CSV table of C-alpha atoms and ligand atoms in Angstrom, one decimal:
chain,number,residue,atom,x,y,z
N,288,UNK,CA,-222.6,-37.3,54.3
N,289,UNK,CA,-224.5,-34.1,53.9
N,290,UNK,CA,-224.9,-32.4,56.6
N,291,UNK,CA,-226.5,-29.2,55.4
N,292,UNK,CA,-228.6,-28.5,52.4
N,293,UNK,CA,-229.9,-24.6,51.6
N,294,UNK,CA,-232.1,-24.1,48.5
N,295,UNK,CA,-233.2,-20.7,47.7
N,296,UNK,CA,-233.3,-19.3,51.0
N,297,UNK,CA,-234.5,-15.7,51.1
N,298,UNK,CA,-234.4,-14.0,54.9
N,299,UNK,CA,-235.6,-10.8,55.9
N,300,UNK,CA,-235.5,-9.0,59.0
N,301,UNK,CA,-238.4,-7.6,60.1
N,302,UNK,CA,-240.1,-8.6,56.5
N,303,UNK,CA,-238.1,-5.8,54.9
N,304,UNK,CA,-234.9,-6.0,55.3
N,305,UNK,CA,-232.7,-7.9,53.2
N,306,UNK,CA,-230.3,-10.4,54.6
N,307,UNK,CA,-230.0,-13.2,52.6
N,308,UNK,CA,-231.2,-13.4,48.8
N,309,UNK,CA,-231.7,-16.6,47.7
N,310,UNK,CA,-228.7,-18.9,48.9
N,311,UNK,CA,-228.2,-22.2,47.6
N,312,UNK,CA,-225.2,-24.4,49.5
N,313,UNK,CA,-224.3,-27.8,50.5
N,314,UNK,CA,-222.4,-28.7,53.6
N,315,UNK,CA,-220.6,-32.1,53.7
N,316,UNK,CA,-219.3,-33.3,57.2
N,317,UNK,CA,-216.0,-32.9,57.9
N,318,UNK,CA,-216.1,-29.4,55.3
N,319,UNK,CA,-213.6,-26.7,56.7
N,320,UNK,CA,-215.1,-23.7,55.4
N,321,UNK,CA,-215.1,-20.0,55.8
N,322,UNK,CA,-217.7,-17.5,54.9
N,323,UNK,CA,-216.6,-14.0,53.9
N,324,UNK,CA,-218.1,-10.6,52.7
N,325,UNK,CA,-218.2,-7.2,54.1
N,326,UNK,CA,-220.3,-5.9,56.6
N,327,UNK,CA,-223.9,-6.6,56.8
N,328,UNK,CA,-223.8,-8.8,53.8
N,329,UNK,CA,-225.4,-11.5,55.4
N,330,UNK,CA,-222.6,-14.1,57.0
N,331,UNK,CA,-224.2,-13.6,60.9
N,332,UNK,CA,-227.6,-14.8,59.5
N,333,UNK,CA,-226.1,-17.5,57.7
N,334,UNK,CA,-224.9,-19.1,61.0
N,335,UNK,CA,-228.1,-18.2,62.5
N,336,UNK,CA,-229.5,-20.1,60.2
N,337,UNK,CA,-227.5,-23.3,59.9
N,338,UNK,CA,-227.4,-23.2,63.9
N,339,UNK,CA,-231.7,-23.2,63.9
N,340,UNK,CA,-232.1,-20.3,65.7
N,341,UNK,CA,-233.9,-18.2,62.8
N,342,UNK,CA,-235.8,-19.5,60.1
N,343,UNK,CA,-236.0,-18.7,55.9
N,344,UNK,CA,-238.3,-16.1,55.3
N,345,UNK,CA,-238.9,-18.7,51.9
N,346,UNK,CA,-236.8,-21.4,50.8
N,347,UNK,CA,-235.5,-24.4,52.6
N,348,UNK,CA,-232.6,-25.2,54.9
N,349,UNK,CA,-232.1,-28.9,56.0
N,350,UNK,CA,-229.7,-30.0,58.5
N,351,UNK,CA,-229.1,-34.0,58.8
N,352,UNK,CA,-231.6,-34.6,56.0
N,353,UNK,CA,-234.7,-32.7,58.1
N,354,UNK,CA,-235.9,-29.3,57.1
N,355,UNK,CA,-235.2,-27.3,60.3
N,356,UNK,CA,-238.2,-25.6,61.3
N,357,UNK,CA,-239.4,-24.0,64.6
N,358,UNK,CA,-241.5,-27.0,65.3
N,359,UNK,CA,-239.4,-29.2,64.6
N,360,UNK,CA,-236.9,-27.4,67.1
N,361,UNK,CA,-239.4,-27.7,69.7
N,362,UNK,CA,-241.7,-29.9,71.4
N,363,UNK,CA,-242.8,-31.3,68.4
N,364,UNK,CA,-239.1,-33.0,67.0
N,365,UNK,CA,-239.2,-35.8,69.4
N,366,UNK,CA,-236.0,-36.8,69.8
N,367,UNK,CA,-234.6,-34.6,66.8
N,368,UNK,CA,-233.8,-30.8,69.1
N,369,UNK,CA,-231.5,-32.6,71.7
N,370,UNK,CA,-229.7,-34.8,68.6
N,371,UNK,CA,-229.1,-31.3,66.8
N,372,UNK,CA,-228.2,-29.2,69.9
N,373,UNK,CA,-225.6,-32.3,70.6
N,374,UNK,CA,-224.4,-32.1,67.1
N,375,UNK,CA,-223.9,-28.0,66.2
N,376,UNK,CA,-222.3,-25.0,68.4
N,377,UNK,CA,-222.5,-21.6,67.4
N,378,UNK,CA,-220.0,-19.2,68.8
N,379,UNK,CA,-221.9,-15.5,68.6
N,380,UNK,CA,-220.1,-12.9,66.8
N,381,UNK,CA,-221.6,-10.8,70.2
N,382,UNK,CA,-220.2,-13.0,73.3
N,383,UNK,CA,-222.9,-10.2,75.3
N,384,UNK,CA,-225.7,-12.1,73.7
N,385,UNK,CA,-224.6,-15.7,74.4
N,386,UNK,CA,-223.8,-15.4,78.3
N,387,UNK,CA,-226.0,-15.4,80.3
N,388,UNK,CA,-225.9,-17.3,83.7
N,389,UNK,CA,-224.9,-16.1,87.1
N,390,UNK,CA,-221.5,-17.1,86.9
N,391,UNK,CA,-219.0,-18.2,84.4
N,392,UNK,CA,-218.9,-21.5,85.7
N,393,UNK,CA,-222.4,-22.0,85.3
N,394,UNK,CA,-222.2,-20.5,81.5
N,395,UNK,CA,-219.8,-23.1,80.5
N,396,UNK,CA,-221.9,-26.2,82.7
N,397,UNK,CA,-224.9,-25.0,81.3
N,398,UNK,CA,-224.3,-26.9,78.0
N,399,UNK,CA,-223.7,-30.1,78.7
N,400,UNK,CA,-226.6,-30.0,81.7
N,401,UNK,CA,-229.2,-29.3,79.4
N,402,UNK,CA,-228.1,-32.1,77.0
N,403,UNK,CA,-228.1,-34.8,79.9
N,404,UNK,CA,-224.1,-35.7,79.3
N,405,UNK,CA,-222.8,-37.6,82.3
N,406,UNK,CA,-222.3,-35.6,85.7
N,407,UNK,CA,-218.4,-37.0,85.7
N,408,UNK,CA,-218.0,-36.5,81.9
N,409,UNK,CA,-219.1,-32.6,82.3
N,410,UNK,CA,-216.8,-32.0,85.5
N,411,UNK,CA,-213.7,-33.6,83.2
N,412,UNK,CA,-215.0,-31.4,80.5
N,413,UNK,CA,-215.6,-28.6,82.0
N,414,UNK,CA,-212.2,-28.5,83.3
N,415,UNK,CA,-210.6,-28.9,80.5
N,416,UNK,CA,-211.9,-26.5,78.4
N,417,UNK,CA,-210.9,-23.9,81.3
N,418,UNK,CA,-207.6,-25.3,81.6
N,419,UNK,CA,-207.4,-24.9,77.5
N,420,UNK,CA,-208.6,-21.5,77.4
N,421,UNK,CA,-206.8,-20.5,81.0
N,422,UNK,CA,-209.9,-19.0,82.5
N,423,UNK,CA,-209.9,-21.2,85.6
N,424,UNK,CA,-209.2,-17.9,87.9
N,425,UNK,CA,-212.7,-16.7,86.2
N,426,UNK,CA,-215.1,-19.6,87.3
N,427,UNK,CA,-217.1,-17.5,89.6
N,428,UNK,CA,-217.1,-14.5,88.4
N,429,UNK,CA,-220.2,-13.0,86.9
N,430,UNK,CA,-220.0,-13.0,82.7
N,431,UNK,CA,-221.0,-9.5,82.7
N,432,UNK,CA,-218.4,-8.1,84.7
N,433,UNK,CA,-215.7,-9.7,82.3
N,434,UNK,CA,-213.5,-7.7,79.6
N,435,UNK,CA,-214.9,-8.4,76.0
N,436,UNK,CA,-212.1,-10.8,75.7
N,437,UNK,CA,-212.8,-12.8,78.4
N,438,UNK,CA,-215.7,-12.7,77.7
N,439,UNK,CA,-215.1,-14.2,74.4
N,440,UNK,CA,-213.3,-17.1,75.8
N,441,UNK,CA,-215.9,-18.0,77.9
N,442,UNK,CA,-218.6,-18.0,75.3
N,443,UNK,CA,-215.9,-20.3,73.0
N,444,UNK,CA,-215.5,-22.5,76.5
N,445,UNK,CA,-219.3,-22.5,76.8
N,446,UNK,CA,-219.5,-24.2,73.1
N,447,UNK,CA,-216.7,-26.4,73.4
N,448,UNK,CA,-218.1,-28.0,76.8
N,449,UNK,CA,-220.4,-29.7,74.5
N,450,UNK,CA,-218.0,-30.9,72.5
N,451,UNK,CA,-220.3,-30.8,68.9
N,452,UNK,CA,-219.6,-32.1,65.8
N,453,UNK,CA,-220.4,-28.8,63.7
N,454,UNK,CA,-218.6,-25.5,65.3
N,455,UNK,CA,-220.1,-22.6,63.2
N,456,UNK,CA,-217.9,-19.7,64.9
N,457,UNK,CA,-218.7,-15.9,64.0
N,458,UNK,CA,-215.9,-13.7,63.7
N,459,UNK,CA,-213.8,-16.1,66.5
N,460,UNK,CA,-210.7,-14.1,66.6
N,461,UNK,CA,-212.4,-10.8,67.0
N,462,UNK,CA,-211.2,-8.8,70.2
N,463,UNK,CA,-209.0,-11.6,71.3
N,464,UNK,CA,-205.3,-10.8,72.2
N,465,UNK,CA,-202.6,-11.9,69.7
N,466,UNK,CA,-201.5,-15.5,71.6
N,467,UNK,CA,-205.4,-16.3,72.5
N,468,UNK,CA,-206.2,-15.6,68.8
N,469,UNK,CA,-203.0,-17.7,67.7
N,470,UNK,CA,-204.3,-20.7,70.6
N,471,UNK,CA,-207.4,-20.7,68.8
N,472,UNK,CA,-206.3,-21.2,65.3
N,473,UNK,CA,-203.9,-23.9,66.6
N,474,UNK,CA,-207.4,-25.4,68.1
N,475,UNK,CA,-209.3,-25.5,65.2
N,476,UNK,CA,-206.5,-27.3,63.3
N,477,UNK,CA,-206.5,-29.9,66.1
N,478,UNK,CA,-210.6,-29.8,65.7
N,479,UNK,CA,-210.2,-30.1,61.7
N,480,UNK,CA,-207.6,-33.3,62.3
N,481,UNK,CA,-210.2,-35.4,64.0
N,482,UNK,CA,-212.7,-34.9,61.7
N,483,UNK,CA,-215.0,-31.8,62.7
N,484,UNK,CA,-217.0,-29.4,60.7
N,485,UNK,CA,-215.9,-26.2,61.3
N,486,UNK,CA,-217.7,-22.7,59.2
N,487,UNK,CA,-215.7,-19.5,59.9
N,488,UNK,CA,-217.5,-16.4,59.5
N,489,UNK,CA,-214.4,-14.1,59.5
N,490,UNK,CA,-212.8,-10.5,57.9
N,491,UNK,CA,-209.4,-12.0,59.1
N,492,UNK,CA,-208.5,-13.1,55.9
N,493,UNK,CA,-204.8,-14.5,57.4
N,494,UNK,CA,-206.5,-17.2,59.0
N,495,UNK,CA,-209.0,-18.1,56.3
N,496,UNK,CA,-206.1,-20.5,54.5
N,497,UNK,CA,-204.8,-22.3,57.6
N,498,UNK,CA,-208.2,-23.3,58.9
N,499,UNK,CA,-210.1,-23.5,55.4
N,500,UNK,CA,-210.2,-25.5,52.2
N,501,UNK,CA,-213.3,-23.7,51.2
N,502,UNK,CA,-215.0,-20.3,51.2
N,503,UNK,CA,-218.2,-19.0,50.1
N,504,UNK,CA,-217.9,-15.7,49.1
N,505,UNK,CA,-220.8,-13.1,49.5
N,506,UNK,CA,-221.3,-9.7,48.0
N,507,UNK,CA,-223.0,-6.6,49.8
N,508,UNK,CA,-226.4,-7.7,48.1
N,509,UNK,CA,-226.4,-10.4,50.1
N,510,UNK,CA,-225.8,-13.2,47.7
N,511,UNK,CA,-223.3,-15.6,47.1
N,512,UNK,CA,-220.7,-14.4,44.4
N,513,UNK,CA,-218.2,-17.4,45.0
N,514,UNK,CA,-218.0,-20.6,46.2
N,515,UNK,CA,-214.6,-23.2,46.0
N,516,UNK,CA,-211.0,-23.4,47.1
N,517,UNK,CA,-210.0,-21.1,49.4
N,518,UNK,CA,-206.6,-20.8,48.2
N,519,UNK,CA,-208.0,-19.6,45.0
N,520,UNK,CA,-210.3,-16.9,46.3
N,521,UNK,CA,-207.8,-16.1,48.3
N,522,UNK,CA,-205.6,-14.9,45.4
N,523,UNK,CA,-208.4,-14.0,43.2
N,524,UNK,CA,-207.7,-9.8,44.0
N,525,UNK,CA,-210.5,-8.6,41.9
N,526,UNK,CA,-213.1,-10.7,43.3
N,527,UNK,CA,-212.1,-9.8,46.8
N,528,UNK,CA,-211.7,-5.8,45.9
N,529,UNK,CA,-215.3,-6.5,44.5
N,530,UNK,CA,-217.4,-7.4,47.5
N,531,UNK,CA,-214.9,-5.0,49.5
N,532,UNK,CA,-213.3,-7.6,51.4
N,533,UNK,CA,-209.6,-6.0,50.4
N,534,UNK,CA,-209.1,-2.1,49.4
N,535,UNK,CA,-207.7,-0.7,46.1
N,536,UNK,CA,-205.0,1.2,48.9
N,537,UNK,CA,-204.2,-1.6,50.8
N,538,UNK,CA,-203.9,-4.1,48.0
N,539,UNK,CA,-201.5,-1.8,46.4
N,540,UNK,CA,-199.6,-1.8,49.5
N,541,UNK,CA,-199.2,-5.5,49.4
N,542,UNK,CA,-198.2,-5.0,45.9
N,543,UNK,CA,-195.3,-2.4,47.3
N,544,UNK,CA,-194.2,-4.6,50.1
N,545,UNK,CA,-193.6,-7.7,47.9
N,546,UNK,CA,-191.6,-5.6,46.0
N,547,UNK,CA,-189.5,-4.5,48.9
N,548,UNK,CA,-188.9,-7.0,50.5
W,826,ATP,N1,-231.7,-8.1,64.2
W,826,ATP,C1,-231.7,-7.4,63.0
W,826,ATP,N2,-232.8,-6.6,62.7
W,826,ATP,C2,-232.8,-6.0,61.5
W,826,ATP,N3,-231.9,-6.1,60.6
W,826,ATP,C3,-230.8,-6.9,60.8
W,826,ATP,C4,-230.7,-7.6,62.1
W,826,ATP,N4,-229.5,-8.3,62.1
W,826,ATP,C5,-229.0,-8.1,60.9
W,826,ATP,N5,-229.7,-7.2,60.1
W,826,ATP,C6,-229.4,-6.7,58.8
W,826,ATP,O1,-229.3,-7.9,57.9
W,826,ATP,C7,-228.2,-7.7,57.0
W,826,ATP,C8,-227.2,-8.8,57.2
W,826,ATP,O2,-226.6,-8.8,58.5
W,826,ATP,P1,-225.6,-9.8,59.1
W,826,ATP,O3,-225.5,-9.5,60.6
W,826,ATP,O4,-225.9,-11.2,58.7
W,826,ATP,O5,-224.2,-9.4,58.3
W,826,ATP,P2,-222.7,-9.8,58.5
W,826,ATP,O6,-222.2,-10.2,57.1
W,826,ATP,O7,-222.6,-10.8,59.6
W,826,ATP,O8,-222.0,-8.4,58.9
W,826,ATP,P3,-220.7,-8.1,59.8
W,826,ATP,O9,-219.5,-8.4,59.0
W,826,ATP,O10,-220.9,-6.7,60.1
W,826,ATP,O11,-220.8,-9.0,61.1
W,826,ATP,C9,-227.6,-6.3,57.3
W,826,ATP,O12,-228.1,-5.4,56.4
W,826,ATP,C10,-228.1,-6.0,58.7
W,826,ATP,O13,-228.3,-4.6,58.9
W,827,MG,MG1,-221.7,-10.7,61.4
């Protein structure tokens, strides 16, 4: 089933600035796909997109066969808003601008509250996820007192209270210690084994293969250069040197190193 369709989508910030130049891309349910490209070349608004929270400047994006809209995100999409909000989770590349409750307890609750999931099924969730992510001992602590990595794992509890379908993550492992990064790979190939769609914005090339079978490639004018296996873009060195997603330097290192070792 298609669960996203983009046709020509232009966005601009601001109505001047360029951040997406016209993207076409299908998303099938159950896709395991990341989305790379350097800096600011548009994989943030992409997200923003697919998750509703911004809107084409022209061109159409369509999420379980409805083009998403601000209306239809709002009073006027009947039953539609709760459906998608059930459905997709976006994990903010800037945990700062996804928390923001009194307490951590109430960030991760807040989810499933709004989306009228059973008061026993949102204790047993909310549990778990804190037992998963060992942030128990943070419950009532206010978010913005936390380190940038706990605050991390609370916005990643805070998405995976509500247990959706579609986890579009931005830059996951990002300021995460080496075993919470490692957990969370090991999570999404749980996630990817019962059948969820997960898009990976991510630099961290390392992780692209093991939770990816595709990647859409973009280049730093904010289209998309590539699109297929990830194993092949993975070893496709000019491509990646191209949109600056590897360096001449340390490519050649990986050159040397193969041939050391
Ligand atoms: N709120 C904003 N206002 C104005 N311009 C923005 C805003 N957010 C992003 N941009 C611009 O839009 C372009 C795409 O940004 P985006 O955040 O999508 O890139 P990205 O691929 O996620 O980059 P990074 O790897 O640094 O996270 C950039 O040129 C950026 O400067
Ligand atoms: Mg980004």
């Amino acid at each position: 089933m298609q669960l996203f369709d983009l046709k020509n989508v232009n966005y601009l910030y601001l109505n001047r600035i360029h951040a997406l130049n016209d993207i076409s891309l299908s998303i099938e349910q159950g896709e395991h796909i990341a989305i790379l490209g350097a800096n600011g070349s548009g994989k943030s608004t992409l997200l923003k997109l697919l998750d509703g929270l911004i809107f084409p400047s022209s061109g159409i994006v369509k999420a379980f066969g409805k083009t998403l809209t601000e209306n239809i995100l709002d009073g006027e999409g009947g039953d539609f808003p709760r459906f998608f909000r059930k459905k997709v989770g976006l994990i903010f590349q800037n945990s700062e601008a996804q928390l923001f409750c009194p307490t951590v307890l109430d960030e991760i609750k807040f989810g499933p509250l709004q989306l009228d999931i059973a008061k026993t099924d949102i204790n047993q969730r909310i549990n778990d996820v804190m037992g998963m992510l060992n942030i128990e001992n943070l419950k009532d602590r206010a978010p913005y007192t936390l380190s940038g990595g706990e605050k991390k794992k609370v916005a990643i509890a805070s998405v995976l209270s509500i247990n959706p379908d579609v986890l579009l993550l931005d830059e996951p492992t990002n300021g995460l210690d080496p075993r919470t990064q490692r957990w969370l790979v090991e999570l999404l190939i749980e996630l990817r084994k019962i059948g969820k769609t997960i898009i990976i914005a991510t630099h961290d090339l390392e992780i692209v293969e093991e939770v990816s079978e595709r990647a859409v490639v973009f280049n730093e004018d904010h289209r998309i250069v590539a699109d297929g296996k990830a194993k092949v873009i993975l070893n496709d060195t000019a491509l990646l040197m191209g949109v600056n997603l590897i360096h001449e330097h340390s490519h050649r290192h990986i050159e040397k190193s193969k041939l050391t070792f």
